[in-house]
């Protein structure tokens, strides 16, 4: 080290080897998931908040469906995915799809309204 210590390029390379890449630093962070009251990584947190409690269209079992995903698998419990191979789509799945779309729309509208309420409240505080 002493021999190459006078070279700025060498020192910079040595320091970069010790420093983790910035793009991966968010993956190393731990986040608190308020839904499950657990500490998780960023990817798990995003997946948890992208899921909605739903009911299987065929069996009535509780499932977790992906938000704004309207694939047929999203409305059926994994044990019943073989029913999706049929040439005709079951009407219960279509009905569940329509209800899920309504639920997503309702959630988005509620979130927008909540955001607007907070924005109005903050605007009033700044004016006072």
PDB file of C-alpha atoms in Angstrom:
ATOM      1  CA  UNK A   1       0.000   0.000   0.000  1.00  0.00           C
ATOM      2  CA  UNK A   2       2.788   2.388   0.903  1.00  0.00           C
ATOM      3  CA  UNK A   3       4.431   1.849  -2.481  1.00  0.00           C
ATOM      4  CA  UNK A   4       1.290   2.853  -4.425  1.00  0.00           C
ATOM      5  CA  UNK A   5      -0.091   5.352  -1.892  1.00  0.00           C
ATOM      6  CA  UNK A   6       1.059   8.326  -3.939  1.00  0.00           C
ATOM      7  CA  UNK A   7      -1.122   7.314  -6.897  1.00  0.00           C
ATOM      8  CA  UNK A   8      -4.584   8.884  -6.690  1.00  0.00           C
ATOM      9  CA  UNK A   9      -5.919   6.340  -9.174  1.00  0.00           C
ATOM     10  CA  UNK A  10      -4.714   3.417  -7.018  1.00  0.00           C
ATOM     11  CA  UNK A  11      -6.196   4.898  -3.824  1.00  0.00           C
ATOM     12  CA  UNK A  12      -9.519   5.571  -5.576  1.00  0.00           C
ATOM     13  CA  UNK A  13      -9.674   1.982  -6.864  1.00  0.00           C
ATOM     14  CA  UNK A  14      -8.854   0.585  -3.408  1.00  0.00           C
ATOM     15  CA  UNK A  15     -11.592   2.680  -1.768  1.00  0.00           C
ATOM     16  CA  UNK A  16     -14.182   1.706  -4.408  1.00  0.00           C
ATOM     17  CA  UNK A  17     -13.467  -1.956  -3.695  1.00  0.00           C
ATOM     18  CA  UNK A  18     -14.396  -1.402  -0.043  1.00  0.00           C
ATOM     19  CA  UNK A  19     -17.571   0.600  -0.744  1.00  0.00           C
ATOM     20  CA  UNK A  20     -20.752  -1.327  -1.694  1.00  0.00           C
ATOM     21  CA  UNK A  21     -22.463  -0.157  -4.901  1.00  0.00           C
ATOM     22  CA  UNK A  22     -25.065   2.553  -4.297  1.00  0.00           C
ATOM     23  CA  UNK A  23     -27.716   0.862  -6.433  1.00  0.00           C
ATOM     24  CA  UNK A  24     -27.789  -2.117  -4.046  1.00  0.00           C
ATOM     25  CA  UNK A  25     -27.817  -0.088  -0.845  1.00  0.00           C
ATOM     26  CA  UNK A  26     -31.632   0.024  -0.762  1.00  0.00           C
ATOM     27  CA  UNK A  27     -31.689  -3.761  -0.924  1.00  0.00           C
ATOM     28  CA  UNK A  28     -29.562  -3.896   2.227  1.00  0.00           C
ATOM     29  CA  UNK A  29     -31.908  -1.645   4.190  1.00  0.00           C
ATOM     30  CA  UNK A  30     -34.557  -3.092   6.455  1.00  0.00           C
ATOM     31  CA  UNK A  31     -38.057  -1.590   6.433  1.00  0.00           C
ATOM     32  CA  UNK A  32     -40.900  -1.939   8.928  1.00  0.00           C
ATOM     33  CA  UNK A  33     -44.044  -3.516   7.496  1.00  0.00           C
ATOM     34  CA  UNK A  34     -46.967  -2.019   9.426  1.00  0.00           C
ATOM     35  CA  UNK A  35     -49.390  -4.584   8.002  1.00  0.00           C
ATOM     36  CA  UNK A  36     -47.522  -7.581   9.441  1.00  0.00           C
ATOM     37  CA  UNK A  37     -45.541  -5.822  12.198  1.00  0.00           C
ATOM     38  CA  UNK A  38     -42.275  -7.284  10.956  1.00  0.00           C
ATOM     39  CA  UNK A  39     -38.975  -6.025   9.594  1.00  0.00           C
ATOM     40  CA  UNK A  40     -38.522  -6.903   5.909  1.00  0.00           C
ATOM     41  CA  UNK A  41     -36.402  -5.987   2.902  1.00  0.00           C
ATOM     42  CA  UNK A  42     -37.641  -3.535   0.245  1.00  0.00           C
ATOM     43  CA  UNK A  43     -38.790  -6.164  -2.255  1.00  0.00           C
ATOM     44  CA  UNK A  44     -40.879  -7.994   0.351  1.00  0.00           C
ATOM     45  CA  UNK A  45     -42.383  -4.710   1.514  1.00  0.00           C
ATOM     46  CA  UNK A  46     -43.411  -3.787  -2.036  1.00  0.00           C
ATOM     47  CA  UNK A  47     -44.931  -7.232  -2.567  1.00  0.00           C
ATOM     48  CA  UNK A  48     -46.869  -7.042   0.712  1.00  0.00           C
ATOM     49  CA  UNK A  49     -48.353  -3.661  -0.120  1.00  0.00           C
ATOM     50  CA  UNK A  50     -49.215  -4.790  -3.639  1.00  0.00           C
ATOM     51  CA  UNK A  51     -51.518  -7.537  -2.358  1.00  0.00           C
ATOM     52  CA  UNK A  52     -55.184  -7.444  -1.412  1.00  0.00           C
ATOM     53  CA  UNK A  53     -57.078  -9.949   0.700  1.00  0.00           C
ATOM     54  CA  UNK A  54     -59.538 -11.682  -1.623  1.00  0.00           C
ATOM     55  CA  UNK A  55     -61.614 -14.859  -1.860  1.00  0.00           C
ATOM     56  CA  UNK A  56     -61.089 -17.685  -4.345  1.00  0.00           C
ATOM     57  CA  UNK A  57     -63.786 -17.552  -7.007  1.00  0.00           C
ATOM     58  CA  UNK A  58     -64.146 -21.334  -7.078  1.00  0.00           C
ATOM     59  CA  UNK A  59     -63.620 -22.548  -3.508  1.00  0.00           C
ATOM     60  CA  UNK A  60     -64.270 -19.496  -1.338  1.00  0.00           C
ATOM     61  CA  UNK A  61     -60.887 -19.920   0.375  1.00  0.00           C
ATOM     62  CA  UNK A  62     -59.078 -16.712   1.375  1.00  0.00           C
ATOM     63  CA  UNK A  63     -56.273 -15.719  -1.014  1.00  0.00           C
ATOM     64  CA  UNK A  64     -53.928 -12.770  -1.555  1.00  0.00           C
ATOM     65  CA  UNK A  65     -54.447 -11.184  -4.972  1.00  0.00           C
ATOM     66  CA  UNK A  66     -52.082  -8.782  -6.700  1.00  0.00           C
ATOM     67  CA  UNK A  67     -53.401  -5.242  -6.981  1.00  0.00           C
ATOM     68  CA  UNK A  68     -54.460  -4.246 -10.536  1.00  0.00           C
ATOM     69  CA  UNK A  69     -53.645  -7.733 -11.885  1.00  0.00           C
ATOM     70  CA  UNK A  70     -56.580  -9.161 -13.802  1.00  0.00           C
ATOM     71  CA  UNK A  71     -55.092 -12.505 -14.856  1.00  0.00           C
ATOM     72  CA  UNK A  72     -57.352 -15.456 -14.102  1.00  0.00           C
ATOM     73  CA  UNK A  73     -54.798 -16.965 -11.690  1.00  0.00           C
ATOM     74  CA  UNK A  74     -55.212 -13.898  -9.496  1.00  0.00           C
ATOM     75  CA  UNK A  75     -58.783 -14.907  -8.575  1.00  0.00           C
ATOM     76  CA  UNK A  76     -58.295 -18.619  -7.956  1.00  0.00           C
ATOM     77  CA  UNK A  77     -56.544 -20.438  -5.120  1.00  0.00           C
ATOM     78  CA  UNK A  78     -53.393 -22.227  -6.382  1.00  0.00           C
ATOM     79  CA  UNK A  79     -54.975 -25.616  -5.576  1.00  0.00           C
ATOM     80  CA  UNK A  80     -57.625 -24.919  -8.237  1.00  0.00           C
ATOM     81  CA  UNK A  81     -55.429 -23.566 -11.041  1.00  0.00           C
ATOM     82  CA  UNK A  82     -56.006 -26.748 -13.030  1.00  0.00           C
ATOM     83  CA  UNK A  83     -59.601 -25.531 -13.565  1.00  0.00           C
ATOM     84  CA  UNK A  84     -58.154 -22.650 -15.614  1.00  0.00           C
ATOM     85  CA  UNK A  85     -57.019 -25.112 -18.299  1.00  0.00           C
ATOM     86  CA  UNK A  86     -60.638 -25.685 -19.363  1.00  0.00           C
ATOM     87  CA  UNK A  87     -61.601 -24.266 -22.778  1.00  0.00           C
ATOM     88  CA  UNK A  88     -64.321 -22.083 -21.227  1.00  0.00           C
ATOM     89  CA  UNK A  89     -63.801 -19.641 -18.358  1.00  0.00           C
ATOM     90  CA  UNK A  90     -66.006 -20.265 -15.330  1.00  0.00           C
ATOM     91  CA  UNK A  91     -68.552 -17.471 -14.814  1.00  0.00           C
ATOM     92  CA  UNK A  92     -67.627 -17.280 -11.102  1.00  0.00           C
ATOM     93  CA  UNK A  93     -64.102 -16.250 -12.085  1.00  0.00           C
ATOM     94  CA  UNK A  94     -65.421 -13.541 -14.401  1.00  0.00           C
ATOM     95  CA  UNK A  95     -67.740 -12.280 -11.652  1.00  0.00           C
ATOM     96  CA  UNK A  96     -64.825 -12.227  -9.197  1.00  0.00           C
ATOM     97  CA  UNK A  97     -62.757 -10.315 -11.766  1.00  0.00           C
ATOM     98  CA  UNK A  98     -65.440  -7.630 -12.064  1.00  0.00           C
ATOM     99  CA  UNK A  99     -65.771  -7.334  -8.274  1.00  0.00           C
ATOM    100  CA  UNK A 100     -61.988  -7.135  -7.931  1.00  0.00           C
ATOM    101  CA  UNK A 101     -61.838  -4.333 -10.495  1.00  0.00           C
ATOM    102  CA  UNK A 102     -64.483  -2.436  -8.500  1.00  0.00           C
ATOM    103  CA  UNK A 103     -62.519  -3.001  -5.286  1.00  0.00           C
ATOM    104  CA  UNK A 104     -59.281  -1.698  -6.876  1.00  0.00           C
ATOM    105  CA  UNK A 105     -61.117   1.370  -8.162  1.00  0.00           C
ATOM    106  CA  UNK A 106     -62.618   1.997  -4.719  1.00  0.00           C
ATOM    107  CA  UNK A 107     -59.203   1.686  -3.055  1.00  0.00           C
ATOM    108  CA  UNK A 108     -57.630   4.098  -5.542  1.00  0.00           C
ATOM    109  CA  UNK A 109     -60.440   6.640  -5.106  1.00  0.00           C
ATOM    110  CA  UNK A 110     -60.168   6.412  -1.312  1.00  0.00           C
ATOM    111  CA  UNK A 111     -56.401   6.876  -1.483  1.00  0.00           C
ATOM    112  CA  UNK A 112     -56.803   9.882  -3.769  1.00  0.00           C
ATOM    113  CA  UNK A 113     -59.386  11.428  -1.438  1.00  0.00           C
ATOM    114  CA  UNK A 114     -57.117  10.874   1.557  1.00  0.00           C
ATOM    115  CA  UNK A 115     -54.238  12.536  -0.294  1.00  0.00           C
ATOM    116  CA  UNK A 116     -56.410  15.531  -1.260  1.00  0.00           C
ATOM    117  CA  UNK A 117     -57.578  15.918   2.346  1.00  0.00           C
ATOM    118  CA  UNK A 118     -53.975  15.944   3.583  1.00  0.00           C
ATOM    119  CA  UNK A 119     -52.978  18.436   0.874  1.00  0.00           C
ATOM    120  CA  UNK A 120     -55.835  20.781   1.837  1.00  0.00           C
ATOM    121  CA  UNK A 121     -54.973  20.486   5.514  1.00  0.00           C
ATOM    122  CA  UNK A 122     -51.304  21.274   4.824  1.00  0.00           C
ATOM    123  CA  UNK A 123     -52.238  24.188   2.540  1.00  0.00           C
ATOM    124  CA  UNK A 124     -54.367  25.720   5.309  1.00  0.00           C
ATOM    125  CA  UNK A 125     -51.499  25.370   7.801  1.00  0.00           C
ATOM    126  CA  UNK A 126     -49.132  27.211   5.461  1.00  0.00           C
ATOM    127  CA  UNK A 127     -51.626  30.037   4.942  1.00  0.00           C
ATOM    128  CA  UNK A 128     -52.210  30.601   8.662  1.00  0.00           C
TER     129      UNK A 128
END
